[in-house]
Amino acid sequence: MTTSPTASVPARGAGLAGVLEIARRRRVLAIVPFLLVLAAAASLAFFLPGLWTARSLIMVDRPQVPESMVKSTVVSDLEGQLISMSQEIMSRPRLAAIIQRYNLYARVRQSFGMDEAVERMRKDIKLEIQGDPERRRGREPRTMMFSVAYSTSNPRIAMDVTNQLTALYVEENVKFREKMTAGTSEFLERQLGEARAKLQQQEQRIAAYKEQHMGELPEQREANFRALERLQQQLTMAYENNRRASERRQLITQSLADIDQSVGLATAGGGVAGPDVTPQAAAAARLNLLKQELVQMQSTYNEKYPDVVALKEQIRALEAKIAQDAPAASPAPAPTRPKGGRELKAAPQNPYIVNLMQQLDQATVESKASTDEIRGLNTQIAMYQRRIENTPRREQELSLITRDYETTRDLFRSLLSKREEAGIAADLEAKNKGERFRIIEGAGMPERPTGPNRLRLLMVGMVLALAAAAVAVVLAEQVDTSYRTVDEVRASVPVPVLSTIPKITTERDHRRTTRQRRWTTAAVAVGLFVVVGSSFVLAHNNDALVALLTPSDRSAAGR
């Protein structure tokens, strides 16, 4: 007996008895989803491939020669070095070669291509530095270790790939250190060449400056002072010599003038004057003396100088007098004109006058020589004084030039020292005496898989199966609005119940029920078969699903 669609849903009973009644009545509906979900979870746990992780341990040997003796040119930051090497080792060409060699990620390559397979492999490779992170950040000079791990569904392939990756890290470390050493040496050599060229250019500039201002340099100041002092002493002596020569000339000139005057007086009085001195000889000596004095004054002063003009007048008057007295005397030898162009009068015959004239010539020569010497000394003194005055300015200019030179020279020496150290460090690396990677524990065959956790999958499947059965029963009860007992009818309908008719089951009903059960059993069996087959297809060699279902296990393996 069923109610109309507008009838309210009757009470289903309460308490444990009601729940057990529903479970008994809906047992078939609950068993079907329970079996399907449990079969799916169990088949996945059974068919999923195991995840095998192989691990190798590498020790970083410290340099055999202390860094206090030979400083390495390679940065000793292990984490940074491993990151740099990992970028090279996990590049697409290298991982693609390993994938093709061991036929890894076949389904991923078929479905998504090589790039996705390479990305999957990068996630499956784990690299971890052993030890306390705080001590690693302290950069203590101690031996450190790191591990390389690889996870896959085949234990032998996991071992082989891990060993190959370990060998790549050792090989890449050698290449990395050689590259760093060569790069450092090349950089230092290039910088040294530039510094050497700059240093040579500055040396040439300094040499050109010193050559241009020779004598005015700061280091020549003392020599200039000594030379100036010596020249001043020589100038004093030259002035003294010139004074003495002038005094001698004056004395000799005075003597000749006295002789000339005495000759004139003797001629007027008719007596004899001097040691056999004739008036013509005295006049000639006087004329010769005046001409020599004129020549000396012309070398110092110009023609309009008053003393020069007066001296020329005296010579002209004396020549006129000699010419007037010449007819009365015996003819004298004609004057000669030497190659120098100066007309020379005939030398007097009196030995005394000749001696005086020779002394006068000597005094004149000495006076002229001392005058020339004074002029030359004054020129040199002015030059040295100019040098001394210019020395502070040259010192300032030279300091600006040498400042850059000294900086470049210090840089050159520093680079030269660093290049020598880099050469020793390169030789140390070539002889494997520097920091190197050493495999202390190669990857072996894993003894047990690291995932997936099949028991956990079964427990999760059991929980999901029970939940699916409960949901199915609840939904069926919510949809089913039929009455099962008289009490449900009485509780829902205000009309009194007069009688009840029991369920009448005929033979035909029995056959129909049996047939329904058989079809249901067959459908459940087919469903289970489909679920198990689908689970097999989904789980077989599905490394991605294994990695998805075992994240915690893989993290533990990495640690």
PDB file of C-alpha atoms in Angstrom, residues 210-440:
ATOM      1  CA  LYS A 210     110.948  65.249 -16.851  1.00  0.00           C
ATOM      2  CA  GLU A 211     112.782  65.599 -20.152  1.00  0.00           C
ATOM      3  CA  GLN A 212     110.782  68.710 -21.010  1.00  0.00           C
ATOM      4  CA  HIS A 213     111.435  70.335 -17.629  1.00  0.00           C
ATOM      5  CA  MET A 214     114.927  69.052 -17.004  1.00  0.00           C
ATOM      6  CA  GLY A 215     116.667  71.132 -14.323  1.00  0.00           C
ATOM      7  CA  GLU A 216     113.403  72.279 -12.716  1.00  0.00           C
ATOM      8  CA  LEU A 217     112.473  68.960 -11.106  1.00  0.00           C
ATOM      9  CA  PRO A 218     112.065  68.645  -7.332  1.00  0.00           C
ATOM     10  CA  GLU A 219     114.913  66.147  -7.004  1.00  0.00           C
ATOM     11  CA  GLN A 220     117.253  68.676  -8.685  1.00  0.00           C
ATOM     12  CA  ARG A 221     116.519  71.475  -6.202  1.00  0.00           C
ATOM     13  CA  GLU A 222     119.596  70.813  -4.038  1.00  0.00           C
ATOM     14  CA  ALA A 223     121.827  70.525  -7.081  1.00  0.00           C
ATOM     15  CA  ASN A 224     120.476  73.842  -8.369  1.00  0.00           C
ATOM     16  CA  PHE A 225     121.165  75.526  -5.029  1.00  0.00           C
ATOM     17  CA  ARG A 226     124.729  74.193  -4.995  1.00  0.00           C
ATOM     18  CA  ALA A 227     125.280  75.280  -8.601  1.00  0.00           C
ATOM     19  CA  LEU A 228     123.858  78.736  -7.847  1.00  0.00           C
ATOM     20  CA  GLU A 229     126.142  79.099  -4.859  1.00  0.00           C
ATOM     21  CA  ARG A 230     129.143  78.050  -6.943  1.00  0.00           C
ATOM     22  CA  LEU A 231     128.214  80.502  -9.723  1.00  0.00           C
ATOM     23  CA  GLN A 232     127.822  83.327  -7.224  1.00  0.00           C
ATOM     24  CA  GLN A 233     131.291  82.588  -5.895  1.00  0.00           C
ATOM     25  CA  GLN A 234     132.650  82.571  -9.446  1.00  0.00           C
ATOM     26  CA  LEU A 235     130.819  85.856 -10.113  1.00  0.00           C
ATOM     27  CA  THR A 236     132.465  87.431  -7.086  1.00  0.00           C
ATOM     28  CA  MET A 237     135.868  86.306  -8.309  1.00  0.00           C
ATOM     29  CA  ALA A 238     135.080  87.582 -11.845  1.00  0.00           C
ATOM     30  CA  TYR A 239     134.121  90.988 -10.467  1.00  0.00           C
ATOM     31  CA  GLU A 240     137.357  91.041  -8.510  1.00  0.00           C
ATOM     32  CA  ASN A 241     139.402  90.128 -11.606  1.00  0.00           C
ATOM     33  CA  ASN A 242     137.604  92.744 -13.660  1.00  0.00           C
ATOM     34  CA  ARG A 243     138.273  95.373 -11.000  1.00  0.00           C
ATOM     35  CA  ARG A 244     141.968  94.527 -10.910  1.00  0.00           C
ATOM     36  CA  ALA A 245     142.231  94.591 -14.718  1.00  0.00           C
ATOM     37  CA  SER A 246     140.480  97.963 -14.820  1.00  0.00           C
ATOM     38  CA  GLU A 247     142.818  99.366 -12.207  1.00  0.00           C
ATOM     39  CA  ARG A 248     145.853  98.153 -14.157  1.00  0.00           C
ATOM     40  CA  ARG A 249     144.484  99.701 -17.338  1.00  0.00           C
ATOM     41  CA  GLN A 250     143.946 102.980 -15.532  1.00  0.00           C
ATOM     42  CA  LEU A 251     147.450 102.946 -14.126  1.00  0.00           C
ATOM     43  CA  ILE A 252     149.035 102.137 -17.484  1.00  0.00           C
ATOM     44  CA  THR A 253     146.884 104.700 -19.227  1.00  0.00           C
ATOM     45  CA  GLN A 254     147.921 107.285 -16.651  1.00  0.00           C
ATOM     46  CA  SER A 255     151.564 106.366 -17.181  1.00  0.00           C
ATOM     47  CA  LEU A 256     151.280 106.801 -20.932  1.00  0.00           C
ATOM     48  CA  ALA A 257     149.461 110.077 -20.431  1.00  0.00           C
ATOM     49  CA  ASP A 258     152.260 111.300 -18.167  1.00  0.00           C
ATOM     50  CA  ILE A 259     154.825 110.301 -20.789  1.00  0.00           C
ATOM     51  CA  ASP A 260     152.870 112.151 -23.453  1.00  0.00           C
ATOM     52  CA  GLN A 261     152.740 115.262 -21.283  1.00  0.00           C
ATOM     53  CA  SER A 262     156.422 115.112 -20.447  1.00  0.00           C
ATOM     54  CA  VAL A 263     157.267 114.736 -24.130  1.00  0.00           C
ATOM     55  CA  GLY A 264     155.279 117.866 -24.891  1.00  0.00           C
ATOM     56  CA  LEU A 265     157.044 119.828 -22.196  1.00  0.00           C
ATOM     57  CA  ALA A 266     160.458 118.590 -23.328  1.00  0.00           C
ATOM     58  CA  THR A 267     159.753 119.616 -26.877  1.00  0.00           C
ATOM     59  CA  ALA A 268     158.743 123.093 -25.788  1.00  0.00           C
ATOM     60  CA  GLY A 269     161.780 123.519 -23.497  1.00  0.00           C
ATOM     61  CA  GLY A 270     164.256 121.814 -25.820  1.00  0.00           C
ATOM     62  CA  GLY A 271     165.128 119.132 -23.248  1.00  0.00           C
ATOM     63  CA  VAL A 272     164.969 115.355 -23.374  1.00  0.00           C
ATOM     64  CA  ALA A 273     162.011 113.673 -21.696  1.00  0.00           C
ATOM     65  CA  GLY A 274     161.910 110.084 -20.566  1.00  0.00           C
ATOM     66  CA  PRO A 275     164.036 107.223 -21.610  1.00  0.00           C
ATOM     67  CA  ASP A 276     164.689 108.170 -25.259  1.00  0.00           C
ATOM     68  CA  VAL A 277     161.064 109.001 -25.982  1.00  0.00           C
ATOM     69  CA  THR A 278     160.366 111.082 -29.045  1.00  0.00           C
ATOM     70  CA  PRO A 279     157.205 113.202 -29.392  1.00  0.00           C
ATOM     71  CA  GLN A 280     156.017 111.150 -32.381  1.00  0.00           C
ATOM     72  CA  ALA A 281     156.399 107.903 -30.409  1.00  0.00           C
ATOM     73  CA  ALA A 282     154.479 109.265 -27.464  1.00  0.00           C
ATOM     74  CA  ALA A 283     151.680 110.521 -29.707  1.00  0.00           C
ATOM     75  CA  ALA A 284     151.486 107.191 -31.521  1.00  0.00           C
ATOM     76  CA  ALA A 285     151.355 105.325 -28.218  1.00  0.00           C
ATOM     77  CA  ARG A 286     148.657 107.640 -26.990  1.00  0.00           C
ATOM     78  CA  LEU A 287     146.645 107.190 -30.206  1.00  0.00           C
ATOM     79  CA  ASN A 288     146.947 103.410 -30.035  1.00  0.00           C
ATOM     80  CA  LEU A 289     145.787 103.411 -26.424  1.00  0.00           C
ATOM     81  CA  LEU A 290     142.757 105.564 -27.238  1.00  0.00           C
ATOM     82  CA  LYS A 291     141.752 103.331 -30.138  1.00  0.00           C
ATOM     83  CA  GLN A 292     141.953 100.202 -27.978  1.00  0.00           C
ATOM     84  CA  GLU A 293     139.839 101.887 -25.360  1.00  0.00           C
ATOM     85  CA  LEU A 294     137.323 102.865 -28.092  1.00  0.00           C
ATOM     86  CA  VAL A 295     137.103  99.313 -29.300  1.00  0.00           C
ATOM     87  CA  GLN A 296     136.469  98.109 -25.765  1.00  0.00           C
ATOM     88  CA  MET A 297     133.760 100.710 -25.148  1.00  0.00           C
ATOM     89  CA  GLN A 298     132.056  99.965 -28.494  1.00  0.00           C
ATOM     90  CA  SER A 299     131.743  96.332 -27.442  1.00  0.00           C
ATOM     91  CA  THR A 300     129.755  97.468 -24.416  1.00  0.00           C
ATOM     92  CA  TYR A 301     127.947 100.667 -25.470  1.00  0.00           C
ATOM     93  CA  ASN A 302     126.438 101.973 -28.699  1.00  0.00           C
ATOM     94  CA  GLU A 303     127.791 104.729 -30.915  1.00  0.00           C
ATOM     95  CA  LYS A 304     125.715 107.492 -29.296  1.00  0.00           C
ATOM     96  CA  TYR A 305     126.977 106.854 -25.806  1.00  0.00           C
ATOM     97  CA  PRO A 306     128.597 110.113 -24.479  1.00  0.00           C
ATOM     98  CA  ASP A 307     131.900 108.489 -23.506  1.00  0.00           C
ATOM     99  CA  VAL A 308     132.156 106.868 -26.941  1.00  0.00           C
ATOM    100  CA  VAL A 309     131.497 110.191 -28.668  1.00  0.00           C
ATOM    101  CA  ALA A 310     134.069 111.990 -26.476  1.00  0.00           C
ATOM    102  CA  LEU A 311     136.666 109.289 -27.068  1.00  0.00           C
ATOM    103  CA  LYS A 312     136.168 109.563 -30.828  1.00  0.00           C
ATOM    104  CA  GLU A 313     136.759 113.338 -30.609  1.00  0.00           C
ATOM    105  CA  GLN A 314     140.014 112.786 -28.713  1.00  0.00           C
ATOM    106  CA  ILE A 315     141.199 110.270 -31.324  1.00  0.00           C
ATOM    107  CA  ARG A 316     140.316 112.660 -34.135  1.00  0.00           C
ATOM    108  CA  ALA A 317     142.210 115.535 -32.477  1.00  0.00           C
ATOM    109  CA  LEU A 318     145.249 113.340 -31.783  1.00  0.00           C
ATOM    110  CA  GLU A 319     145.306 112.053 -35.350  1.00  0.00           C
ATOM    111  CA  ALA A 320     145.183 115.646 -36.629  1.00  0.00           C
ATOM    112  CA  LYS A 321     148.107 116.567 -34.390  1.00  0.00           C
ATOM    113  CA  ILE A 322     150.153 113.576 -35.523  1.00  0.00           C
ATOM    114  CA  ALA A 323     149.406 114.425 -39.150  1.00  0.00           C
ATOM    115  CA  GLN A 324     150.547 118.037 -38.556  1.00  0.00           C
ATOM    116  CA  ASP A 325     153.837 116.975 -36.937  1.00  0.00           C
ATOM    117  CA  ALA A 326     154.504 114.186 -39.436  1.00  0.00           C
ATOM    118  CA  PRO A 327     156.302 116.326 -42.205  1.00  0.00           C
ATOM    119  CA  ALA A 328     158.925 117.520 -39.753  1.00  0.00           C
ATOM    120  CA  ALA A 329     159.851 114.035 -38.719  1.00  0.00           C
ATOM    121  CA  SER A 330     161.447 111.247 -40.699  1.00  0.00           C
ATOM    122  CA  PRO A 331     159.041 109.188 -42.721  1.00  0.00           C
ATOM    123  CA  ALA A 332     157.571 106.365 -40.717  1.00  0.00           C
ATOM    124  CA  PRO A 333     156.591 103.002 -42.116  1.00  0.00           C
ATOM    125  CA  ALA A 334     153.091 102.821 -43.551  1.00  0.00           C
ATOM    126  CA  PRO A 335     150.408 101.428 -41.309  1.00  0.00           C
ATOM    127  CA  THR A 336     149.228  97.892 -41.999  1.00  0.00           C
ATOM    128  CA  ARG A 337     145.661  96.617 -41.995  1.00  0.00           C
ATOM    129  CA  PRO A 338     145.316  93.053 -40.711  1.00  0.00           C
ATOM    130  CA  LYS A 339     142.613  90.648 -41.679  1.00  0.00           C
ATOM    131  CA  GLY A 340     140.500  91.802 -38.745  1.00  0.00           C
ATOM    132  CA  GLY A 341     139.978  95.135 -40.525  1.00  0.00           C
ATOM    133  CA  ARG A 342     141.272  97.402 -37.667  1.00  0.00           C
ATOM    134  CA  GLU A 343     143.979  99.775 -38.690  1.00  0.00           C
ATOM    135  CA  LEU A 344     147.144  99.439 -36.594  1.00  0.00           C
ATOM    136  CA  LYS A 345     149.664 102.254 -36.179  1.00  0.00           C
ATOM    137  CA  ALA A 346     153.331 101.546 -36.279  1.00  0.00           C
ATOM    138  CA  ALA A 347     154.632 100.383 -32.959  1.00  0.00           C
ATOM    139  CA  PRO A 348     156.898 102.917 -31.193  1.00  0.00           C
ATOM    140  CA  GLN A 349     160.571 102.212 -31.087  1.00  0.00           C
ATOM    141  CA  ASN A 350     161.086 103.005 -27.368  1.00  0.00           C
ATOM    142  CA  PRO A 351     161.260  99.751 -25.339  1.00  0.00           C
ATOM    143  CA  TYR A 352     159.657 101.313 -22.305  1.00  0.00           C
ATOM    144  CA  ILE A 353     156.626 102.460 -24.233  1.00  0.00           C
ATOM    145  CA  VAL A 354     156.432  99.065 -25.950  1.00  0.00           C
ATOM    146  CA  ASN A 355     156.374  97.354 -22.547  1.00  0.00           C
ATOM    147  CA  LEU A 356     153.664  99.678 -21.309  1.00  0.00           C
ATOM    148  CA  MET A 357     151.573  99.078 -24.393  1.00  0.00           C
ATOM    149  CA  GLN A 358     151.966  95.288 -24.034  1.00  0.00           C
ATOM    150  CA  GLN A 359     150.828  95.505 -20.422  1.00  0.00           C
ATOM    151  CA  LEU A 360     147.909  97.667 -21.525  1.00  0.00           C
ATOM    152  CA  ASP A 361     146.900  95.114 -24.148  1.00  0.00           C
ATOM    153  CA  GLN A 362     147.100  92.346 -21.567  1.00  0.00           C
ATOM    154  CA  ALA A 363     145.011  94.327 -19.071  1.00  0.00           C
ATOM    155  CA  THR A 364     142.490  95.108 -21.789  1.00  0.00           C
ATOM    156  CA  VAL A 365     142.205  91.425 -22.717  1.00  0.00           C
ATOM    157  CA  GLU A 366     141.811  90.453 -19.087  1.00  0.00           C
ATOM    158  CA  SER A 367     139.160  93.110 -18.562  1.00  0.00           C
ATOM    159  CA  LYS A 368     137.205  92.008 -21.615  1.00  0.00           C
ATOM    160  CA  ALA A 369     137.504  88.344 -20.621  1.00  0.00           C
ATOM    161  CA  SER A 370     136.287  89.063 -17.094  1.00  0.00           C
ATOM    162  CA  THR A 371     133.441  91.163 -18.505  1.00  0.00           C
ATOM    163  CA  ASP A 372     132.384  88.279 -20.770  1.00  0.00           C
ATOM    164  CA  GLU A 373     132.712  85.902 -17.873  1.00  0.00           C
ATOM    165  CA  ILE A 374     130.524  88.154 -15.716  1.00  0.00           C
ATOM    166  CA  ARG A 375     127.918  88.305 -18.472  1.00  0.00           C
ATOM    167  CA  GLY A 376     127.927  84.533 -18.840  1.00  0.00           C
ATOM    168  CA  LEU A 377     127.788  83.977 -15.073  1.00  0.00           C
ATOM    169  CA  ASN A 378     124.863  86.368 -14.754  1.00  0.00           C
ATOM    170  CA  THR A 379     123.054  84.458 -17.524  1.00  0.00           C
ATOM    171  CA  GLN A 380     123.668  81.143 -15.763  1.00  0.00           C
ATOM    172  CA  ILE A 381     122.666  82.567 -12.381  1.00  0.00           C
ATOM    173  CA  ALA A 382     119.410  83.860 -13.888  1.00  0.00           C
ATOM    174  CA  MET A 383     118.765  80.434 -15.420  1.00  0.00           C
ATOM    175  CA  TYR A 384     119.317  78.607 -12.104  1.00  0.00           C
ATOM    176  CA  GLN A 385     117.222  81.150 -10.244  1.00  0.00           C
ATOM    177  CA  ARG A 386     114.426  80.585 -12.761  1.00  0.00           C
ATOM    178  CA  ARG A 387     114.751  76.832 -12.264  1.00  0.00           C
ATOM    179  CA  ILE A 388     114.558  77.212  -8.484  1.00  0.00           C
ATOM    180  CA  GLU A 389     111.518  79.484  -8.806  1.00  0.00           C
ATOM    181  CA  ASN A 390     109.767  76.979 -11.130  1.00  0.00           C
ATOM    182  CA  THR A 391     110.554  73.952  -8.952  1.00  0.00           C
ATOM    183  CA  PRO A 392     107.431  74.247  -6.672  1.00  0.00           C
ATOM    184  CA  ARG A 393     105.146  74.438  -9.684  1.00  0.00           C
ATOM    185  CA  ARG A 394     106.873  71.475 -11.341  1.00  0.00           C
ATOM    186  CA  GLU A 395     106.628  69.584  -8.079  1.00  0.00           C
ATOM    187  CA  GLN A 396     102.870  70.142  -7.947  1.00  0.00           C
ATOM    188  CA  GLU A 397     102.384  69.166 -11.579  1.00  0.00           C
ATOM    189  CA  LEU A 398     104.597  66.123 -11.181  1.00  0.00           C
ATOM    190  CA  SER A 399     102.739  65.031  -8.044  1.00  0.00           C
ATOM    191  CA  LEU A 400      99.484  64.968 -10.002  1.00  0.00           C
ATOM    192  CA  ILE A 401     101.088  62.781 -12.655  1.00  0.00           C
ATOM    193  CA  THR A 402     102.913  60.487 -10.255  1.00  0.00           C
ATOM    194  CA  ARG A 403      99.816  60.048  -8.072  1.00  0.00           C
ATOM    195  CA  ASP A 404      98.019  58.155 -10.839  1.00  0.00           C
ATOM    196  CA  TYR A 405     101.256  56.363 -11.643  1.00  0.00           C
ATOM    197  CA  GLU A 406     101.691  55.149  -8.070  1.00  0.00           C
ATOM    198  CA  THR A 407      98.073  53.985  -7.943  1.00  0.00           C
ATOM    199  CA  THR A 408      98.496  52.084 -11.195  1.00  0.00           C
ATOM    200  CA  ARG A 409     101.806  50.664 -10.014  1.00  0.00           C
ATOM    201  CA  ASP A 410     100.266  49.394  -6.769  1.00  0.00           C
ATOM    202  CA  LEU A 411      97.409  47.879  -8.769  1.00  0.00           C
ATOM    203  CA  PHE A 412      99.890  46.255 -11.123  1.00  0.00           C
ATOM    204  CA  ARG A 413     101.862  44.760  -8.248  1.00  0.00           C
ATOM    205  CA  SER A 414      98.678  43.495  -6.621  1.00  0.00           C
ATOM    206  CA  LEU A 415      97.481  41.914  -9.867  1.00  0.00           C
ATOM    207  CA  LEU A 416     100.891  40.396 -10.442  1.00  0.00           C
ATOM    208  CA  SER A 417     100.822  38.839  -6.977  1.00  0.00           C
ATOM    209  CA  LYS A 418      97.287  37.559  -7.492  1.00  0.00           C
ATOM    210  CA  ARG A 419      98.235  36.083 -10.856  1.00  0.00           C
ATOM    211  CA  GLU A 420     101.088  34.183  -9.234  1.00  0.00           C
ATOM    212  CA  GLU A 421      98.698  32.908  -6.563  1.00  0.00           C
ATOM    213  CA  ALA A 422      96.182  31.932  -9.250  1.00  0.00           C
ATOM    214  CA  GLY A 423      98.911  30.032 -11.098  1.00  0.00           C
ATOM    215  CA  ILE A 424      99.839  28.111  -7.958  1.00  0.00           C
ATOM    216  CA  ALA A 425      96.147  27.392  -7.277  1.00  0.00           C
ATOM    217  CA  ALA A 426      95.691  26.163 -10.869  1.00  0.00           C
ATOM    218  CA  ASP A 427      98.675  23.840 -10.486  1.00  0.00           C
ATOM    219  CA  LEU A 428      97.180  22.636  -7.212  1.00  0.00           C
ATOM    220  CA  GLU A 429      93.866  21.856  -8.933  1.00  0.00           C
ATOM    221  CA  ALA A 430      95.672  20.104 -11.813  1.00  0.00           C
ATOM    222  CA  LYS A 431      97.372  17.789  -9.313  1.00  0.00           C
ATOM    223  CA  ASN A 432      94.053  17.084  -7.507  1.00  0.00           C
ATOM    224  CA  LYS A 433      95.337  18.663  -4.318  1.00  0.00           C
ATOM    225  CA  GLY A 434      92.438  21.073  -4.042  1.00  0.00           C
ATOM    226  CA  GLU A 435      88.846  20.589  -2.949  1.00  0.00           C
ATOM    227  CA  ARG A 436      87.309  17.561  -4.675  1.00  0.00           C
ATOM    228  CA  PHE A 437      84.277  15.277  -4.557  1.00  0.00           C
ATOM    229  CA  ARG A 438      84.825  11.702  -3.437  1.00  0.00           C
ATOM    230  CA  ILE A 439      82.156   8.983  -3.545  1.00  0.00           C
ATOM    231  CA  ILE A 440      82.177   7.318  -0.156  1.00  0.00           C
TER     232      ILE A 440
END
